[in-house]
mmCIF file of C-alpha atoms in Angstrom:
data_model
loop_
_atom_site.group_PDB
_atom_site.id
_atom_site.type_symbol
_atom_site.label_atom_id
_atom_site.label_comp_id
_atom_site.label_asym_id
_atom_site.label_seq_id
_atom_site.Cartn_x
_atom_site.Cartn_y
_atom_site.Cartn_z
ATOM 1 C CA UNK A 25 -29.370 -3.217 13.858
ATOM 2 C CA UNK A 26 -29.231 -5.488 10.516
ATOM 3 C CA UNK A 27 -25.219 -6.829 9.754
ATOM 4 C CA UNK A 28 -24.920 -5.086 6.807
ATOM 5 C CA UNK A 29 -26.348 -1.484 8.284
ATOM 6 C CA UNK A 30 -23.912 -2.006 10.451
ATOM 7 C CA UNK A 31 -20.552 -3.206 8.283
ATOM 8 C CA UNK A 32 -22.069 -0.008 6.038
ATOM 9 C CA UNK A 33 -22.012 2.455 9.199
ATOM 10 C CA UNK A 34 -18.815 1.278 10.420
ATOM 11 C CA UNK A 35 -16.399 1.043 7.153
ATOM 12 C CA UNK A 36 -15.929 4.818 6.509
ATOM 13 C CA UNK A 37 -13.557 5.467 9.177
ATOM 14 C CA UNK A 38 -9.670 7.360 8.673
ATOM 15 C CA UNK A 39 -7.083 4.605 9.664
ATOM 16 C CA UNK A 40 -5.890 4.559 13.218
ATOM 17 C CA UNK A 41 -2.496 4.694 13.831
ATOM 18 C CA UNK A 42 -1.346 2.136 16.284
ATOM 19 C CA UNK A 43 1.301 0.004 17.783
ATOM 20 C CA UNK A 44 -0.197 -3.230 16.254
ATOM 21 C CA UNK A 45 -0.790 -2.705 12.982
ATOM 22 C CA UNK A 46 -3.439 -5.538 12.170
ATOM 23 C CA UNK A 47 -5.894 -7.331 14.283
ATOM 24 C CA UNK A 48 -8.533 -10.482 14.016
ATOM 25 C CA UNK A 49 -12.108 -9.291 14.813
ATOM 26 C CA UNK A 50 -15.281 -11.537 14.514
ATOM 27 C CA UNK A 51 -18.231 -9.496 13.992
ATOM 28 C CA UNK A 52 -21.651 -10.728 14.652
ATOM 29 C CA UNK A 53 -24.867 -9.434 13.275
ATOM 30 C CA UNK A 54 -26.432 -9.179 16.998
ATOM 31 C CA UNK A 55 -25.176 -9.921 20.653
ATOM 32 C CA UNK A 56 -29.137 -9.768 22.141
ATOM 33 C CA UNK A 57 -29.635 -13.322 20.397
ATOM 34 C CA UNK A 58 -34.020 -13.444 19.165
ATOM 35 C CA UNK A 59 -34.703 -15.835 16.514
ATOM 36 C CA UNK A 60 -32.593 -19.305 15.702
ATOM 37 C CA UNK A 61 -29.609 -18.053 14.037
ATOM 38 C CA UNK A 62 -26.814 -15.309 14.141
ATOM 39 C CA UNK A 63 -24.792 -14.631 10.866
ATOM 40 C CA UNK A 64 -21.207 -13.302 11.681
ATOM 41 C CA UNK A 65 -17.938 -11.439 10.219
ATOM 42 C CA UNK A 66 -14.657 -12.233 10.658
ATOM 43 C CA UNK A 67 -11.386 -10.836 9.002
ATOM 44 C CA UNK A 68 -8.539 -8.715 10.212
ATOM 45 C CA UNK A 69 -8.117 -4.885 9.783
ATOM 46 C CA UNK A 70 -6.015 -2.358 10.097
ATOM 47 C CA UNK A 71 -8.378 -0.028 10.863
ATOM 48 C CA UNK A 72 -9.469 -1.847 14.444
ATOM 49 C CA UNK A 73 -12.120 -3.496 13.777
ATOM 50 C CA UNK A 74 -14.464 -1.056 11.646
ATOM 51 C CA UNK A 75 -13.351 -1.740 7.808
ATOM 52 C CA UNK A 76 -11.717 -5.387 7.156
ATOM 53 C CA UNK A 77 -8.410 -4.904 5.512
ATOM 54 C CA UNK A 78 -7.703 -8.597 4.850
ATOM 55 C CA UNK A 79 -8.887 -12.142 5.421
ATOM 56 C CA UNK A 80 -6.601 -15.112 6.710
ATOM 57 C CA UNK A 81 -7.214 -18.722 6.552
ATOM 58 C CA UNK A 82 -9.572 -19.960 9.413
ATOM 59 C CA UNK A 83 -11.932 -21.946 10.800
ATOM 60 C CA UNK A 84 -14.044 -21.922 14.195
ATOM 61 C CA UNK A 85 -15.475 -23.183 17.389
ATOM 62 C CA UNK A 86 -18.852 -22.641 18.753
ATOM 63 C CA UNK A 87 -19.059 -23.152 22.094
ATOM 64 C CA UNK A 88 -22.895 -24.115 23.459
ATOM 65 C CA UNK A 89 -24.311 -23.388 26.738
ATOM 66 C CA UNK A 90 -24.432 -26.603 27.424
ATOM 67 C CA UNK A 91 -20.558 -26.731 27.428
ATOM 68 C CA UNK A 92 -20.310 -28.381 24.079
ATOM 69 C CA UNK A 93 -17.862 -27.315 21.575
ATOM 70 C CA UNK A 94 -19.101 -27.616 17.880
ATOM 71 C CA UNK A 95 -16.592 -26.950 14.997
ATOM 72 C CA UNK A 96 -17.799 -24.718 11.787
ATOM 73 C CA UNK A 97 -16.468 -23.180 8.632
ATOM 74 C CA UNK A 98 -17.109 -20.093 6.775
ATOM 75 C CA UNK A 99 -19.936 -19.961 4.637
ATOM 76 C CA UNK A 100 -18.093 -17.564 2.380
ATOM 77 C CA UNK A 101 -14.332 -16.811 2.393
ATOM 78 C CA UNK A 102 -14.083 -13.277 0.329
ATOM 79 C CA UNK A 103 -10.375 -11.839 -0.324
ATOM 80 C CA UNK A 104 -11.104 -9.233 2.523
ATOM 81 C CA UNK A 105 -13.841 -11.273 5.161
ATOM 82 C CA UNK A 106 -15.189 -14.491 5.803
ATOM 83 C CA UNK A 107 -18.765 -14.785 6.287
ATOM 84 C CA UNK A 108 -20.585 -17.733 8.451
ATOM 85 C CA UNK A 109 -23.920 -18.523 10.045
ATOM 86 C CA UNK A 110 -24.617 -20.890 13.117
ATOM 87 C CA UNK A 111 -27.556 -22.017 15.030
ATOM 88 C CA UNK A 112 -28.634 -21.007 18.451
ATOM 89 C CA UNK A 113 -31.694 -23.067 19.395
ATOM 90 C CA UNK A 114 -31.035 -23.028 23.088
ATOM 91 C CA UNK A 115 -31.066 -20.035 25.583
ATOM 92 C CA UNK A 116 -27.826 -19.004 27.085
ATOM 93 C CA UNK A 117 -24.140 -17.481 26.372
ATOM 94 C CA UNK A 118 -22.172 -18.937 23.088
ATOM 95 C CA UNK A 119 -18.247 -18.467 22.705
ATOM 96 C CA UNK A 120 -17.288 -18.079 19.221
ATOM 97 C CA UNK A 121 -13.732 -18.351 18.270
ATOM 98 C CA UNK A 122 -11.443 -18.385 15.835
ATOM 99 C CA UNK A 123 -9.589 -22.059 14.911
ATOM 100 C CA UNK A 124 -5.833 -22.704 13.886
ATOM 101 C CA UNK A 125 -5.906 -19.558 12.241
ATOM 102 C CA UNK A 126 -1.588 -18.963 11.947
ATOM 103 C CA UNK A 127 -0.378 -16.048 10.284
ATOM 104 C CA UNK A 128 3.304 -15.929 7.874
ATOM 105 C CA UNK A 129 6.139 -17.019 10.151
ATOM 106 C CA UNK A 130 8.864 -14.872 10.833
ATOM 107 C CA UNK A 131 12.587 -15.912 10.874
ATOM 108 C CA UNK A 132 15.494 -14.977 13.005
ATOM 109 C CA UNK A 133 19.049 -15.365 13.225
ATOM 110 C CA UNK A 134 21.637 -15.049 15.576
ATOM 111 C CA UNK A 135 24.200 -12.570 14.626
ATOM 112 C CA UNK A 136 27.042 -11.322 16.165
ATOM 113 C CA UNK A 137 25.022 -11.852 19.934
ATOM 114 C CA UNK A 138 22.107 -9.768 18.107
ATOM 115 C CA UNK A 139 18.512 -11.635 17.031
ATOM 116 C CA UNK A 140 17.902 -9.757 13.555
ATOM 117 C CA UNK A 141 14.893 -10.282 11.745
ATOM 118 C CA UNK A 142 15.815 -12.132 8.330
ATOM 119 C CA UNK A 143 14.699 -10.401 5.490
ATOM 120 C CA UNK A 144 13.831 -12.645 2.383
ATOM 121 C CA UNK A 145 15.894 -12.066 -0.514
ATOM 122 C CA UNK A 146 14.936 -9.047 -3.114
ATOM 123 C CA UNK A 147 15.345 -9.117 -7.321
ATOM 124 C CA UNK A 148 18.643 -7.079 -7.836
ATOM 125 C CA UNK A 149 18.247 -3.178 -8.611
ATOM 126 C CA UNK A 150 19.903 -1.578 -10.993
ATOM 127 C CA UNK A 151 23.297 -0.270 -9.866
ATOM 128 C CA UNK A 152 24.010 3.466 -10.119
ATOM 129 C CA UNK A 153 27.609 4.451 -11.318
ATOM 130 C CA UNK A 154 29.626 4.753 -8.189
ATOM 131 C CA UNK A 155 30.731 8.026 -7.138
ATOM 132 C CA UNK A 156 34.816 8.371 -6.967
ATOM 133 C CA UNK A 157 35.864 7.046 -4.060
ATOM 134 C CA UNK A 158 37.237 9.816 -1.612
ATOM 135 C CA UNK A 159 40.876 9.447 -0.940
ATOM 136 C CA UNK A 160 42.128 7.777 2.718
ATOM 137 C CA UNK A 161 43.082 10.130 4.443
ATOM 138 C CA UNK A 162 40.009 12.034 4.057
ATOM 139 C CA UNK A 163 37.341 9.521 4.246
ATOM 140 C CA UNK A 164 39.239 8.515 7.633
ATOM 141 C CA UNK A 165 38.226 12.146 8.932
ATOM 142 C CA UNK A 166 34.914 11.573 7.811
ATOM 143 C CA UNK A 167 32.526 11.412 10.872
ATOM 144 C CA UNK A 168 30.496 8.982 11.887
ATOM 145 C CA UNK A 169 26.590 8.773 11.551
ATOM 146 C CA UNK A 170 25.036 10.594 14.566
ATOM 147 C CA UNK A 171 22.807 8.244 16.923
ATOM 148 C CA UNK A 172 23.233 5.413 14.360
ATOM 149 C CA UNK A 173 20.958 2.128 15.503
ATOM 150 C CA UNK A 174 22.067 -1.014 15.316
ATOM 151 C CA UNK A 175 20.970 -3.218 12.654
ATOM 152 C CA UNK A 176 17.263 -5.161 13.329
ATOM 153 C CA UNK A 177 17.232 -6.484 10.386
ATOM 154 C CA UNK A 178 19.715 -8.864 8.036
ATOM 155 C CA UNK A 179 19.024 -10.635 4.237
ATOM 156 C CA UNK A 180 18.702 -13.428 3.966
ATOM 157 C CA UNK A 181 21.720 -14.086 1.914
ATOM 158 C CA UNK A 182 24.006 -12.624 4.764
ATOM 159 C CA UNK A 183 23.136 -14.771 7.554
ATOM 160 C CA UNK A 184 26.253 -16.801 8.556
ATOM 161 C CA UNK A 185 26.041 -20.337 7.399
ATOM 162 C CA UNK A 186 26.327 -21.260 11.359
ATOM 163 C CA UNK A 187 24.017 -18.376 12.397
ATOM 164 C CA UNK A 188 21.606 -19.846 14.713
ATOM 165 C CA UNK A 189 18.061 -19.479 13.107
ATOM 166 C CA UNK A 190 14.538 -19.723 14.959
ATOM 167 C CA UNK A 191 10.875 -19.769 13.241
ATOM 168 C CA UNK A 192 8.339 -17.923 14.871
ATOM 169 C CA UNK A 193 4.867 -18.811 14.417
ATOM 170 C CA UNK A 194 2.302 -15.855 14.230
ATOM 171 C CA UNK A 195 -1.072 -17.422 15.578
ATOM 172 C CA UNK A 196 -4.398 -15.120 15.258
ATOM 173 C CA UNK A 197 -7.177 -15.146 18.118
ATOM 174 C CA UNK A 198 -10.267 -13.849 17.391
ATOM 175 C CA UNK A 199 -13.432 -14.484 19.610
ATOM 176 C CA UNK A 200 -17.004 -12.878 21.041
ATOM 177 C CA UNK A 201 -20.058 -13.750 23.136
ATOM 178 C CA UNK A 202 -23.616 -13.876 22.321
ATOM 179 C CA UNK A 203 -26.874 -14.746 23.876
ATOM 180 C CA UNK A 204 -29.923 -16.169 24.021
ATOM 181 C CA UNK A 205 -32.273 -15.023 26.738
ATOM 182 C CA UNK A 206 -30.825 -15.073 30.172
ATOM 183 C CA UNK A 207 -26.719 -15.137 29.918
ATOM 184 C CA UNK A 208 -25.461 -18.036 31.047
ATOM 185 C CA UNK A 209 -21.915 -18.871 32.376
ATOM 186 C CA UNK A 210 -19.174 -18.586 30.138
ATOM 187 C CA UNK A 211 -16.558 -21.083 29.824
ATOM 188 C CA UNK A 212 -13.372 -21.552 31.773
ATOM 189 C CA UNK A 213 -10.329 -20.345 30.209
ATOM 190 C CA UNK A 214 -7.948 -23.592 28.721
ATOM 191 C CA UNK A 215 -4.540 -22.826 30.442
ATOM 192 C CA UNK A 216 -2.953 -22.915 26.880
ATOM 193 C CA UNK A 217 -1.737 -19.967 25.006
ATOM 194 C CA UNK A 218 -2.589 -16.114 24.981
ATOM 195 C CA UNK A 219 -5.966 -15.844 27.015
ATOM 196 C CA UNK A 220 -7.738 -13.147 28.399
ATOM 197 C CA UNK A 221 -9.919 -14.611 31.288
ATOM 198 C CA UNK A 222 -13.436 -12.919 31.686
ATOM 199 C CA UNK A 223 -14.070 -11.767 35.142
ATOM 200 C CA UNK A 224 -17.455 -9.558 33.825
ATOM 201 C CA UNK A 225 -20.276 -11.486 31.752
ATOM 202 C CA UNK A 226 -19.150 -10.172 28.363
ATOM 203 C CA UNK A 227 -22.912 -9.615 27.882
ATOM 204 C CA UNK A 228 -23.395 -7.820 30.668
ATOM 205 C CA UNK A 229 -21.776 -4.815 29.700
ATOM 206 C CA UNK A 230 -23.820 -1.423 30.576
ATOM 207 C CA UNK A 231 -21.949 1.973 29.692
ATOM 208 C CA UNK A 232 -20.600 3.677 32.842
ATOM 209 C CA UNK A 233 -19.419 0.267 33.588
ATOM 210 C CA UNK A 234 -16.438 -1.898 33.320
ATOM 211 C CA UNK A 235 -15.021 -5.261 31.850
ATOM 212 C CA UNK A 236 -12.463 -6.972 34.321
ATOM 213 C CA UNK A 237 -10.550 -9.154 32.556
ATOM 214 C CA UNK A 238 -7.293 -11.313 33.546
ATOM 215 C CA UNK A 239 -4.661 -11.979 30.980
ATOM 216 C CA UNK A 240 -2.991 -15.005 30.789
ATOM 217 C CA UNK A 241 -0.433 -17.169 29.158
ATOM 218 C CA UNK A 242 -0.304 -20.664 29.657
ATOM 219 C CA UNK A 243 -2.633 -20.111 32.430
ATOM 220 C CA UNK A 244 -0.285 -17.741 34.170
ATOM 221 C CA UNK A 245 -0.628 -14.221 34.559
ATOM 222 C CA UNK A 246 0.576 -11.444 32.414
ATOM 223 C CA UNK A 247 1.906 -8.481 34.065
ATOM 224 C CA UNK A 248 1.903 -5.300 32.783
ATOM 225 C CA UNK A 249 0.559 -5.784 29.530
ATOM 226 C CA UNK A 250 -0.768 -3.633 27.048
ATOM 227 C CA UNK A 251 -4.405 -3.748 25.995
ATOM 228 C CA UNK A 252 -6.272 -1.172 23.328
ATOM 229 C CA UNK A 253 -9.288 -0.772 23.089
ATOM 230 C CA UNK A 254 -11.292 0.695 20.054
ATOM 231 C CA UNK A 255 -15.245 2.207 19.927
ATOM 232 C CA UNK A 256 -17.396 1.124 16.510
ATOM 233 C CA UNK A 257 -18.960 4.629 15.339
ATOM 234 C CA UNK A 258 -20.911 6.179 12.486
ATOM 235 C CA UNK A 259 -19.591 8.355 9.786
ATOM 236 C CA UNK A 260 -22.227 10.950 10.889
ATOM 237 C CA UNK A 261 -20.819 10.623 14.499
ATOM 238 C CA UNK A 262 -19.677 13.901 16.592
ATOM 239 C CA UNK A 263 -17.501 11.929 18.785
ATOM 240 C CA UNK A 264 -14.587 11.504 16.609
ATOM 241 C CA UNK A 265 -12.438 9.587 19.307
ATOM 242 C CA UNK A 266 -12.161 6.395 18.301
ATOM 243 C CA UNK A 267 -9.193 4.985 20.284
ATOM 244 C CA UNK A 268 -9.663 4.923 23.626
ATOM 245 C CA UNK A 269 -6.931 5.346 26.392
ATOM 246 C CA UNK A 270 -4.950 1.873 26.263
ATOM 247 C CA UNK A 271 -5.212 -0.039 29.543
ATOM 248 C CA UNK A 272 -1.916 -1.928 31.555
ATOM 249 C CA UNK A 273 -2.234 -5.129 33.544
ATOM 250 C CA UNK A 274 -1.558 -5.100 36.979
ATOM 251 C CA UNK A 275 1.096 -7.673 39.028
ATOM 252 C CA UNK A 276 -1.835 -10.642 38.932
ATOM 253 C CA UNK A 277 -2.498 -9.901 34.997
ATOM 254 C CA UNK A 278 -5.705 -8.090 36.042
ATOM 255 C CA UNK A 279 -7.263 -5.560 33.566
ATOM 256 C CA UNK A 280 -10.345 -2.603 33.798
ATOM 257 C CA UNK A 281 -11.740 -1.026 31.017
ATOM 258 C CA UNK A 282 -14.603 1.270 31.544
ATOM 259 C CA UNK A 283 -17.284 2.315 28.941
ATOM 260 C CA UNK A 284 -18.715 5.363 29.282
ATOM 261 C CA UNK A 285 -20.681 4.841 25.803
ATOM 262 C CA UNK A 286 -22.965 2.500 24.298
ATOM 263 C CA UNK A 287 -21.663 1.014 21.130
ATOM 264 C CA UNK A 288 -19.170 -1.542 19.915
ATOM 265 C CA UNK A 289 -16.357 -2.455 21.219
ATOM 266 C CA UNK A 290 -12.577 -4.316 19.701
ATOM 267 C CA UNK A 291 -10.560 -5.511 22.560
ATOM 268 C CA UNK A 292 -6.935 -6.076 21.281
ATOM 269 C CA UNK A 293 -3.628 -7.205 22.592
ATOM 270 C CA UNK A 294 -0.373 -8.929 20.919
ATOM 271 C CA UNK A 295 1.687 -11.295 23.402
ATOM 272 C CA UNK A 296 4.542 -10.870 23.314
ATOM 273 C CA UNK A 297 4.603 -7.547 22.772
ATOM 274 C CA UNK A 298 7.579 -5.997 20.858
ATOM 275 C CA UNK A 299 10.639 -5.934 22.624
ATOM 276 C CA UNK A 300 13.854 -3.566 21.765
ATOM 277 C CA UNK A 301 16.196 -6.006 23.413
ATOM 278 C CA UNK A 302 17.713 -7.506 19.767
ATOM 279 C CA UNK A 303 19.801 -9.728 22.830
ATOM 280 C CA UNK A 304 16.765 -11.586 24.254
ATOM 281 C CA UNK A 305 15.497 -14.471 22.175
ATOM 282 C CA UNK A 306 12.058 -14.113 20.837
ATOM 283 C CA UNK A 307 9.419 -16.540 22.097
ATOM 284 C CA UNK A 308 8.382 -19.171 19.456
ATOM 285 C CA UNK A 309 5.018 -18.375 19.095
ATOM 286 C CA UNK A 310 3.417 -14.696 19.392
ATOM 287 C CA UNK A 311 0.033 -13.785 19.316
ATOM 288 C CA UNK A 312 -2.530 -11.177 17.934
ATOM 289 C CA UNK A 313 -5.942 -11.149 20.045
ATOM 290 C CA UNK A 314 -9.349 -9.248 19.509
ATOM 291 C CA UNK A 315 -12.338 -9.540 21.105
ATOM 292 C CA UNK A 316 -15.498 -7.740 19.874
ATOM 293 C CA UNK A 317 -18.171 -6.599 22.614
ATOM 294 C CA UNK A 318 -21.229 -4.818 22.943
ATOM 295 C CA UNK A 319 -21.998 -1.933 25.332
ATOM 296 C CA UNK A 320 -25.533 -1.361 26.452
ATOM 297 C CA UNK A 321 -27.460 1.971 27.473
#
């Protein structure tokens, strides 16, 4: 189908509401590689994949066949999508990825044995006139606010000057697999960061069939984590589920998805994923993954 068909089939879809709110997707015009080049899409979206919502700052690695790993940039980087074109002269399986693409840190303090998100700083509002001030005695019988939450959240003028503070960086995967004639292996995973480890040929995939993946951090495995998966689909399409049932890891990080339908596929997962616990430290880095595949008849 031509890139732009596609983008134009895929972009009229109602927004899906979801735990993560934005993810990376790189789009390419075809997966069944026939001529010498393959224009692609990359960007993030809120929508999972079918409409891009936003663009971030990024550049890219092709990996060859052959093993070697060629660096590119966009051909085009539009407020919403990036746009980029490589070569594929030889047959066989290329990994494209996204490069040093790092979202807005996030800062934290540690306040009062809780780790509050700091909130920058807002331009003053316009004060109200106060309301007179209920006398003592009868604001102590006033009763407290039912299931009140602790704070998760603190200014950033309020953070105690000896507050300990941490920086986390927000680092954006996006990747997919194409090829050329006969697949060829794909490449071993690098033992560093959020991974998920292909156990099916990514272009492979035949619907009534699954995708075993393993996922990984820091080449160890990820139990129980969460990963959503989201089907590409026509406005004019009578299957209106778009969101598929999420899958969990098992104890060795090991994941199943099964296609029942041709079509296009987002892969997503966020590591670490968000944690209640405003006691437990957050991790330095986290990560937002996506990984675009193709489903066969």
């Amino acid at each position: 189908m031509n890139h732009w068909l596609k983008i134009a089939l895929l972009s009229s879809l109602p927004v899906l509401s979801h735990a993560h709110t934005v993810s990376p997707f790189i789009l390419p015009d075809v997966f069944d590689i026939k001529g010498s080049n393959v224009s692609l899409q990359s960007g993030m979206t809120v929508e999972k994949f079918f409409t891009p919502t936003g663009n971030f700052k990024t550049s890219y690695i092709l990996t060859q066949p052959n093993g070697q790993q060629l660096p590119f940039e966009a051909a085009a980087s539009l407020k919403r999508f990036n746009v980029a074109e490589i070569e594929t002269a030889a047959d066989g399986t290329y990994r494209i990825q996204t490069k040093d693409a790092v979202g807005n840190s996030g800062k934290y303090a540690l306040v009062d044995g809780r780790w509050l998100r700091v909130r920058p700083m807002r331009a003053p509002m316009p004060q109200a006139p106060k309301a007179p001030e209920a006398p003592k005695a009868e604001a102590a019988k006033a009763p407290a606010a039912a299931n009140a939450q602790p704070p998760r959240m603190i200014a950033a003028d309020q953070v105690p000057a000896n507050a300990q503070t941490l920086e986390v960086k927000n680092v954006f995967i996006a990747e997919t697999y194409i090829s050329k004639g006969k697949p060829s292996a794909i490449p071993a995973p690098s033992n560093q960061g959020f991974e998920l480890k292909l156990l099916t040929h990514p272009n492979e995939l035949y619907s009534g069939e699954s995708l075993k993946a393993q996922v990984l951090f820091n080449g160890k495995a990820v139990p129980n984590a969460e990963v959503d998966i989201f089907k590409g689909a026509s406005s004019l399409s009578t299957d209106k589920t778009k969101e598929l049932p999420a899958v969990k890891s098992n104890a060795k990080g090991e994941i199943e998805i099964k296609f029942e339908q041709a079509g296009i596929y987002l892969i997503t997962a966020a590591y670490p994923e968000a944690n209640p616990d405003n006691s437990k430290k957050p991790q330095a880095e986290s990560f937002t993954y996506g990984l675009t595949v193709e489903v066969i008849e």
